[in-house]
mmCIF file of C-alpha atoms in Angstrom:
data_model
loop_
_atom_site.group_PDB
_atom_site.id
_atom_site.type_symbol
_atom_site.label_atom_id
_atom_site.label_comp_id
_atom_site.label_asym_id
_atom_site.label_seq_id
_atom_site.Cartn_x
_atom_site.Cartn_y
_atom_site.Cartn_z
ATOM 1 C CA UNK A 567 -36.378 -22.091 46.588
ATOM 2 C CA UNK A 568 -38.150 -18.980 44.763
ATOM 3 C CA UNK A 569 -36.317 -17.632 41.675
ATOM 4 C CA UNK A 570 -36.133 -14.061 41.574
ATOM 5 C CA UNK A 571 -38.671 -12.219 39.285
ATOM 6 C CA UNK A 572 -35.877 -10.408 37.321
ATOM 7 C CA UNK A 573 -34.239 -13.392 36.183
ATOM 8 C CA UNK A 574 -37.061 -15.234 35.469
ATOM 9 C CA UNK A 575 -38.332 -12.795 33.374
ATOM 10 C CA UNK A 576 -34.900 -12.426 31.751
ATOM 11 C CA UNK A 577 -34.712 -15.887 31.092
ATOM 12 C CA UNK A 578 -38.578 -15.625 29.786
ATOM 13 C CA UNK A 579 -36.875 -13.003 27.136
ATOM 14 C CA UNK A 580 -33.963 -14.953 25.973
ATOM 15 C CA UNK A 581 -35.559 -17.804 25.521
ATOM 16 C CA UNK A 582 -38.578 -16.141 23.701
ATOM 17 C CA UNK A 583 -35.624 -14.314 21.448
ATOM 18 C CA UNK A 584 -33.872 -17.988 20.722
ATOM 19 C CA UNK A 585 -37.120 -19.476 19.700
ATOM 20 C CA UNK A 586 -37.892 -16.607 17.281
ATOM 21 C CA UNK A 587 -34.563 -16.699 16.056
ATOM 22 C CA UNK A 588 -34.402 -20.676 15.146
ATOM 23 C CA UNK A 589 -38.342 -19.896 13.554
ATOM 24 C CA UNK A 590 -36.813 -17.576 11.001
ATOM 25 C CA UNK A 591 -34.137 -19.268 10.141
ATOM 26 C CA UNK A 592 -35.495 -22.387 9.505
ATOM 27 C CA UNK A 593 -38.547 -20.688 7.778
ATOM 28 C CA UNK A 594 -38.213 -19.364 4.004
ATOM 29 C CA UNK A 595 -39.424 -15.462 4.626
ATOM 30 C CA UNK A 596 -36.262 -13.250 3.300
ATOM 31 C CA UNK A 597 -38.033 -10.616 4.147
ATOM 32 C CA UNK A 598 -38.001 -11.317 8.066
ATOM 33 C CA UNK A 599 -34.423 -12.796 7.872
ATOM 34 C CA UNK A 600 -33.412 -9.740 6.366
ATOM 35 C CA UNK A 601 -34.639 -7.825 8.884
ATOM 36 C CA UNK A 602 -33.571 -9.649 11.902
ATOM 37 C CA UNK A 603 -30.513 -10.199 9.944
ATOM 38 C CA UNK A 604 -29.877 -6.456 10.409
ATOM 39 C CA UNK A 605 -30.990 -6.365 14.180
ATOM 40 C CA UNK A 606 -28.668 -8.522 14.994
ATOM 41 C CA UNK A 607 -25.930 -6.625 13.401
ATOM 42 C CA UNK A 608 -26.778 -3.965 14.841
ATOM 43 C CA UNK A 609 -26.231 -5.009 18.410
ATOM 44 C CA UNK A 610 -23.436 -6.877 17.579
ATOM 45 C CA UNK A 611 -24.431 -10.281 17.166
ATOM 46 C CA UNK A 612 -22.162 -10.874 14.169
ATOM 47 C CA UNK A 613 -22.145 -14.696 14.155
ATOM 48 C CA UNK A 614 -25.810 -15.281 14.961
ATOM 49 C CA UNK A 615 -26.951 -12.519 12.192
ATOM 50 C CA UNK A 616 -24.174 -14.333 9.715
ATOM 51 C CA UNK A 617 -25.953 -17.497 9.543
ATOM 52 C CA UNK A 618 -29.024 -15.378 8.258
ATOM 53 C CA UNK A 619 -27.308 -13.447 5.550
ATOM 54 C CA UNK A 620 -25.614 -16.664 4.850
ATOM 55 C CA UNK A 621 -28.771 -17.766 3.448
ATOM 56 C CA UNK A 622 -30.142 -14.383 1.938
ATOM 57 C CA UNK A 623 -27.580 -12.700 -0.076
ATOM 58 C CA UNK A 624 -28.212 -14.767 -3.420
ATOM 59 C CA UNK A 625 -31.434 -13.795 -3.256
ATOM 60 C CA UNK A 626 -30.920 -10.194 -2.722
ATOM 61 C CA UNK A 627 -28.583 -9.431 -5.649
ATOM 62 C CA UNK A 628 -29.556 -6.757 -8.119
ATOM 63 C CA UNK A 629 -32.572 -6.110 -5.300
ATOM 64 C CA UNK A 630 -32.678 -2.093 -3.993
ATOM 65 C CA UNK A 631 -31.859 -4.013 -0.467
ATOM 66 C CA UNK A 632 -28.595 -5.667 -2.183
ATOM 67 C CA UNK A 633 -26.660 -2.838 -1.190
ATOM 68 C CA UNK A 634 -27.005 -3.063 2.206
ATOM 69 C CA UNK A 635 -27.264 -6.468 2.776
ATOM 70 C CA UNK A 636 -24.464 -6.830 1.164
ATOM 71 C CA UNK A 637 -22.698 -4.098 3.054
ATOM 72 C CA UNK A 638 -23.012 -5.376 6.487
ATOM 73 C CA UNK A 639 -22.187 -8.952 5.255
ATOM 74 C CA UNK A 640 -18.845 -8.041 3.999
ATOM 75 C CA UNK A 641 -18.747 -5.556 7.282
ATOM 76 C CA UNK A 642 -19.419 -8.841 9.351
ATOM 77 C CA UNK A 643 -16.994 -10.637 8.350
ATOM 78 C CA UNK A 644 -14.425 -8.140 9.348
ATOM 79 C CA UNK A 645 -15.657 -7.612 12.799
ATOM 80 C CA UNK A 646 -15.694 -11.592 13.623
ATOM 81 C CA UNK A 647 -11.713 -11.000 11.892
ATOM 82 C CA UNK A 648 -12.463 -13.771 9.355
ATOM 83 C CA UNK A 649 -9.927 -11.373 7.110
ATOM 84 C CA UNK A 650 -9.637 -13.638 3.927
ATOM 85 C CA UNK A 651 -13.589 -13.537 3.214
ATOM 86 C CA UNK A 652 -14.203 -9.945 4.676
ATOM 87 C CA UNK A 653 -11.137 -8.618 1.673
ATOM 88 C CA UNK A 654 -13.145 -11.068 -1.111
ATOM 89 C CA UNK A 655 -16.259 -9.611 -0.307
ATOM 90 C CA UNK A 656 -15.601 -6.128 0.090
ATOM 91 C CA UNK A 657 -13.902 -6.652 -3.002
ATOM 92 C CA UNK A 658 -17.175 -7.551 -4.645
ATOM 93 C CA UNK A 659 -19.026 -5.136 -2.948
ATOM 94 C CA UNK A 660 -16.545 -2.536 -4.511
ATOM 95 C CA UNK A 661 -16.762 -4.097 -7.935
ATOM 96 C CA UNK A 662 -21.035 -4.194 -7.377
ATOM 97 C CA UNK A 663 -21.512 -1.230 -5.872
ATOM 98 C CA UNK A 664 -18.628 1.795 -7.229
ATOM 99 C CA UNK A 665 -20.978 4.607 -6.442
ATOM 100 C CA UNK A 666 -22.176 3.303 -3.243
ATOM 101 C CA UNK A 667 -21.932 5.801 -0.663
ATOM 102 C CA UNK A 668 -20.618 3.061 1.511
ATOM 103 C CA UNK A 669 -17.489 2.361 -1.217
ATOM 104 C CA UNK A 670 -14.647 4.314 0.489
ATOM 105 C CA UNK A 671 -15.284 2.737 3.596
ATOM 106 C CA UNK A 672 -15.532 -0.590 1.546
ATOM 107 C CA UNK A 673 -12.533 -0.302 -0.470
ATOM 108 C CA UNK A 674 -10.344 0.731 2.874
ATOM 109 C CA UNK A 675 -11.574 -1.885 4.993
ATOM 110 C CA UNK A 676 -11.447 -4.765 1.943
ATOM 111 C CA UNK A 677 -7.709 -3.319 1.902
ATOM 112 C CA UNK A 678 -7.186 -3.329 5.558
ATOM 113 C CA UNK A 679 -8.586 -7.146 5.561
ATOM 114 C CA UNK A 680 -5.128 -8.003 3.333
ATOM 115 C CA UNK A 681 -3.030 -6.054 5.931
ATOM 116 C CA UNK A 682 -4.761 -8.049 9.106
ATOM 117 C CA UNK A 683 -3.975 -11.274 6.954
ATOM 118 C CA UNK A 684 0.059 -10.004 6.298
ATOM 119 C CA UNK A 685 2.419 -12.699 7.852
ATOM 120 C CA UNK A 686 5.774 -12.154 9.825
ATOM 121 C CA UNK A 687 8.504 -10.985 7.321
ATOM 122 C CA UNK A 688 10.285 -14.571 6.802
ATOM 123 C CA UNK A 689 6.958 -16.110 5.868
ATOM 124 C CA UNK A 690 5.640 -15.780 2.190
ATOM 125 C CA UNK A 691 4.842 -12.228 1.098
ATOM 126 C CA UNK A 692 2.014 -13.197 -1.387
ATOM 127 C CA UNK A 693 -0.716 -10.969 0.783
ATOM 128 C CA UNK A 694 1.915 -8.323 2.098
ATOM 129 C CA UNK A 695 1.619 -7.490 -1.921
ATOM 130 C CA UNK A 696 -1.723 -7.738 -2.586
ATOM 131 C CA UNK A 697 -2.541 -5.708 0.653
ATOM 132 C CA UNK A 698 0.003 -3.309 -0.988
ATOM 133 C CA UNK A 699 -1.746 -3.288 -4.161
ATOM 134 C CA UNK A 700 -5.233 -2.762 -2.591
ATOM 135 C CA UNK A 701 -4.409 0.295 -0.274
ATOM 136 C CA UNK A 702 -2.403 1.880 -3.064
ATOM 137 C CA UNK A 703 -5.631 1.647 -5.276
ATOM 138 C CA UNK A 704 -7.436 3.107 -1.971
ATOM 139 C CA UNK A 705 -5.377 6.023 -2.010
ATOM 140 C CA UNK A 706 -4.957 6.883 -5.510
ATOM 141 C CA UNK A 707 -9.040 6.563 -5.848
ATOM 142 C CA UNK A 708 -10.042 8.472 -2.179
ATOM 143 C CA UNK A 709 -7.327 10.951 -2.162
ATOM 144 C CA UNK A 710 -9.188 13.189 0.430
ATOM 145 C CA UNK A 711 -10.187 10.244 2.282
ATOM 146 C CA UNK A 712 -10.202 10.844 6.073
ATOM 147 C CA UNK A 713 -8.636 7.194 6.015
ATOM 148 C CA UNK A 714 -5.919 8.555 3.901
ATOM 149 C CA UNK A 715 -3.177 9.034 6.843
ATOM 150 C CA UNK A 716 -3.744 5.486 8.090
ATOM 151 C CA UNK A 717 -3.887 3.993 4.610
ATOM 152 C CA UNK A 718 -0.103 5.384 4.055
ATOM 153 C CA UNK A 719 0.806 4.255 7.377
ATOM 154 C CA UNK A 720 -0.244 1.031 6.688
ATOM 155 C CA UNK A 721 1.651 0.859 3.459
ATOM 156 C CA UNK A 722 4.591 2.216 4.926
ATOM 157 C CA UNK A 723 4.858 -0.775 7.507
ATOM 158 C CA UNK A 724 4.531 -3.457 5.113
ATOM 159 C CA UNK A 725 6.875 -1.889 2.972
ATOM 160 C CA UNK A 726 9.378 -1.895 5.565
ATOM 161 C CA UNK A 727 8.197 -5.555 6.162
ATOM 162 C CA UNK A 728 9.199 -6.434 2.681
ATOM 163 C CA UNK A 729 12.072 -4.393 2.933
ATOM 164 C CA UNK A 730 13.277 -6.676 6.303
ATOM 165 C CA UNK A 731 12.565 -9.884 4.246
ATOM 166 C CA UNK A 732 14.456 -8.729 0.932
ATOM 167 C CA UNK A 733 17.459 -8.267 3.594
ATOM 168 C CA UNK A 734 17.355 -10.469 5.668
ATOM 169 C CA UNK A 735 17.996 -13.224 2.413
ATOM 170 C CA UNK A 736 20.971 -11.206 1.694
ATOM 171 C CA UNK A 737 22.964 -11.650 5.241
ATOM 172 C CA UNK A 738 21.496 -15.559 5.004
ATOM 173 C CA UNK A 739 23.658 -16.091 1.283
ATOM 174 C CA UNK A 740 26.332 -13.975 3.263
ATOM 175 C CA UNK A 741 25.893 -16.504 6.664
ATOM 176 C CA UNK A 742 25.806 -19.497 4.299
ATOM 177 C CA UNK A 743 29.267 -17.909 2.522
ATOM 178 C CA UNK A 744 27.106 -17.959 -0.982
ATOM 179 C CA UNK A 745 28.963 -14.587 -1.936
ATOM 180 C CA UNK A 746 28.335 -14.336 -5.134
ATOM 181 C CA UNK A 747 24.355 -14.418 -4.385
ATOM 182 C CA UNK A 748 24.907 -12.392 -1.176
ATOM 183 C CA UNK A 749 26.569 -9.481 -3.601
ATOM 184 C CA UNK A 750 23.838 -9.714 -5.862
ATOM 185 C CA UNK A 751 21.289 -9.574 -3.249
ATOM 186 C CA UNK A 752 22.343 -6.544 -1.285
ATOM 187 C CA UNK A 753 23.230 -4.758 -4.862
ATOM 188 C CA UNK A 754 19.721 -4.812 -5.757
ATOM 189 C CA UNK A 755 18.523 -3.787 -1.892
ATOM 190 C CA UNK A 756 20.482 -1.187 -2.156
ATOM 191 C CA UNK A 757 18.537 -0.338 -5.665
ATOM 192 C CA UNK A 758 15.352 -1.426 -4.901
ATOM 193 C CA UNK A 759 15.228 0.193 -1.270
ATOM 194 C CA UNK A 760 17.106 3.692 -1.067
ATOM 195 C CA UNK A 761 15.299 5.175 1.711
ATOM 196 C CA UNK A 762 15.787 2.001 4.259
ATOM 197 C CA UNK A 763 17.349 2.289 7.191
ATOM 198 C CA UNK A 764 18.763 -0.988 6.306
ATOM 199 C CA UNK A 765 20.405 0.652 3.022
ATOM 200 C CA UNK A 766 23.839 1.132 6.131
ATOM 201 C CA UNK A 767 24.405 -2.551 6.245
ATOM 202 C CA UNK A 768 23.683 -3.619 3.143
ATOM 203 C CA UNK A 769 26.205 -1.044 1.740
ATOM 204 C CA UNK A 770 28.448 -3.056 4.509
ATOM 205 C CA UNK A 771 27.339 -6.363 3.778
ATOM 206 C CA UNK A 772 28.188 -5.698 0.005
ATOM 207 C CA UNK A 773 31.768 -5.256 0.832
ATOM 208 C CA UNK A 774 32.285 -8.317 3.370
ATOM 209 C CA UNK A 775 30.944 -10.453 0.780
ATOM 210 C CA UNK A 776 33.158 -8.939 -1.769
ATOM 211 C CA UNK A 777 36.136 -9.218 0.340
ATOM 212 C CA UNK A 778 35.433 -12.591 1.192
ATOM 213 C CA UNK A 779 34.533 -13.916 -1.987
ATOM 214 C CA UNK A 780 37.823 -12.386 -3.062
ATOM 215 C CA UNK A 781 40.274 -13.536 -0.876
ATOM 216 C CA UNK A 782 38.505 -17.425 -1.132
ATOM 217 C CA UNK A 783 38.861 -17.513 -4.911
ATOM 218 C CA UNK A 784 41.621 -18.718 -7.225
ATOM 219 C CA UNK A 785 44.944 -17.605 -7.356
ATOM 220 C CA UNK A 786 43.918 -16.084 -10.925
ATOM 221 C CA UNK A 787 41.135 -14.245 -9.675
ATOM 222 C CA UNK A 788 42.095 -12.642 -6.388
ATOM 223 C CA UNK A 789 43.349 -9.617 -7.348
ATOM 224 C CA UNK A 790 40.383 -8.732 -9.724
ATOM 225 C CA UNK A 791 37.988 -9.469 -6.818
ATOM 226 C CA UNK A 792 40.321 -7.734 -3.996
ATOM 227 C CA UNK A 793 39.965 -4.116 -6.662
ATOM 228 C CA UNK A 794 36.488 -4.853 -6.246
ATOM 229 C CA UNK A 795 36.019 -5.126 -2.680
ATOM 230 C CA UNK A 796 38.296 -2.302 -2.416
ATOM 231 C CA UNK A 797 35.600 -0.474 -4.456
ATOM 232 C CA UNK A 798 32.592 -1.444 -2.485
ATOM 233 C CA UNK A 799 34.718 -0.256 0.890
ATOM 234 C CA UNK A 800 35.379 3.327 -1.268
ATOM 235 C CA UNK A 801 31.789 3.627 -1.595
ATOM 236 C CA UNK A 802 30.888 2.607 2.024
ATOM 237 C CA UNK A 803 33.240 5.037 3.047
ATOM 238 C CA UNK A 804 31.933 7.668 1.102
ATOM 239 C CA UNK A 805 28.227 7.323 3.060
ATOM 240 C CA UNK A 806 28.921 6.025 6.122
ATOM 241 C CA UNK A 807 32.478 7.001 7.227
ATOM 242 C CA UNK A 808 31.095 8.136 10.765
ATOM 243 C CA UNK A 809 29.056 5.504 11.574
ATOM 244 C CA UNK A 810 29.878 2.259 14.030
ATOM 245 C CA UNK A 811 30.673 -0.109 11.256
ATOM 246 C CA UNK A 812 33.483 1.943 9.755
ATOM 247 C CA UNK A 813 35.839 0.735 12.333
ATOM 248 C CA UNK A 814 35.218 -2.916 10.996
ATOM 249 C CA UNK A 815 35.251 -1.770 7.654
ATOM 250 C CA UNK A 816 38.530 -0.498 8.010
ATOM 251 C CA UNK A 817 40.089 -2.892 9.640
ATOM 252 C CA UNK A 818 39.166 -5.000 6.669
ATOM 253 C CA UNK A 819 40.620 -2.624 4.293
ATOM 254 C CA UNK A 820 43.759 -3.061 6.332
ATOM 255 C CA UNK A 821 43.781 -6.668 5.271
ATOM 256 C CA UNK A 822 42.605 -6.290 2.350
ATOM 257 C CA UNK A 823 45.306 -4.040 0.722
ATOM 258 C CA UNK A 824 48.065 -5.993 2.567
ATOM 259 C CA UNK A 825 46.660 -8.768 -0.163
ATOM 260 C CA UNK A 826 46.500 -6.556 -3.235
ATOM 261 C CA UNK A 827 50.298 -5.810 -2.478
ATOM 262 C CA UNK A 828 51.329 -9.053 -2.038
ATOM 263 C CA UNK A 829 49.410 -9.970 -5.099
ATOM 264 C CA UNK A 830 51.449 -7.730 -6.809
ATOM 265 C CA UNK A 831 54.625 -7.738 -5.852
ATOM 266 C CA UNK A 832 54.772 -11.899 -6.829
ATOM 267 C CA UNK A 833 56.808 -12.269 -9.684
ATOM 268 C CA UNK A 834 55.185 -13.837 -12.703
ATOM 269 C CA UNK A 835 55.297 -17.616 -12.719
#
């Protein structure tokens, strides 16, 4: 059977292109890594042209072809989404390069990198802040930036990510009837976050956990606790009279000042 000329002179190609390939990398000339290296990016043969940088870039450091090399590493990284090493090393690309023409893009993408790597809000938040850190430094640095609009979008979701988290531990101290912790928690939401749209039920969740924590305490503490709760209801009221939860919230009230009556209308033991 007679192969067809196209594909054997395809095949010719390819394997001509492999054989180069494996020649300069096994061979010492950083000159002709470097500049297959870059062909390879070019076309988009990130992991093939990564094994050649791989063995270059210590050699090129402080060189005039540093800066690019060094560049489309970083850039490489990113576009296989190996996220942890593209952020380091647009980090030190930043840090090597400031007035490299290539730094804005640099310092957005090294930020972007610490986004990608952001978990789900109930997982630890250690790169939700440092992605926060490195796009605020972005913005407050590129100002004009075309990237600007994305940068703030980007901070604004992982703010609300935070924001989910930081709530979410408040209604678990209130599930786990930790009170105490659950009114501490949603006070300082409340301060921490007052543009959430969360900022309705923590209000809410403040006063269950007061009234709760109230009527479960000791005799001698009850009707300290019930003022309080009555308090944190006031305030709810005050901010969120019309909304779906102020049926609840009333109904709780109901209860809540049938107590402080009966609390004092006891005679004095």
């Amino acid at each position: 059977m007679r192969l067809p000329l196209f594909f054997i002179l395809s095949l010719t190609i390819l394997l001509s292109s492999c054989g180069e390939y494996q020649r300069v990398l096994r061979k010492d000339d950083m000159g002709k890594k470097f500049t297959m290296a870059d062909s390879l990016y070019k076309i988009g043969k990130y992991r093939k042209g990564l094994k050649l940088m791989e063995q270059i870039v210590p050699s090129y450091r402080g060189k005039p072809q540093g800066e690019k090399l060094m560049f489309i590493y970083s850039n490489t990284y990113y576009n296989l989404e190996d996220y942890y090493l593209a952020g380091y090393q647009f980090e030190r690309f930043t840090q090597a390069y400031p007035q490299s023409d290539s730094a804005e893009v640099a310092s957005f993408k090294g930020a972007k990198s610490f986004y990608q790597l952001s978990p789900r809000y109930s997982l630890d938040q250690k790169d939700t802040y440092k992605a926060l850190e490195k796009l605020q430094e972005f913005i407050n640095r590129y100002p004009n930036s075309g990237k600007r609009m994305e940068a703030n979008t980007l901070v604004a979701e992982l703010q609300e990510k935070l924001e989910t988290k930081e709530y979410e531990v408040a209604k678990q101290y209130l599930h786990v009837e930790d009170y105490k912790a659950a009114i501490d928690a949603f006070d300082n939401f409340i301060t921490d976050n007052p543009g959430s749209h969360y900022r309705k039920d923590a209000f809410y969740g403040r006063y269950v956990a007061a009234y709760k924590l109230a009527v479960n305490s000791i005799p001698t503490l009850v009707q300290e606790r019930l003022l309080t709760a009555k308090g944190h209801y006031n305030t709810f009221m005050k901010y969120y009279k019309d909304t779906e939860l102020a049926p609840e919230a009333t109904k709780i009230y109901q209860d809540l000042e049938s107590r402080i009556v009966t609390t004092e209308t006891e005679p004095n033991s």
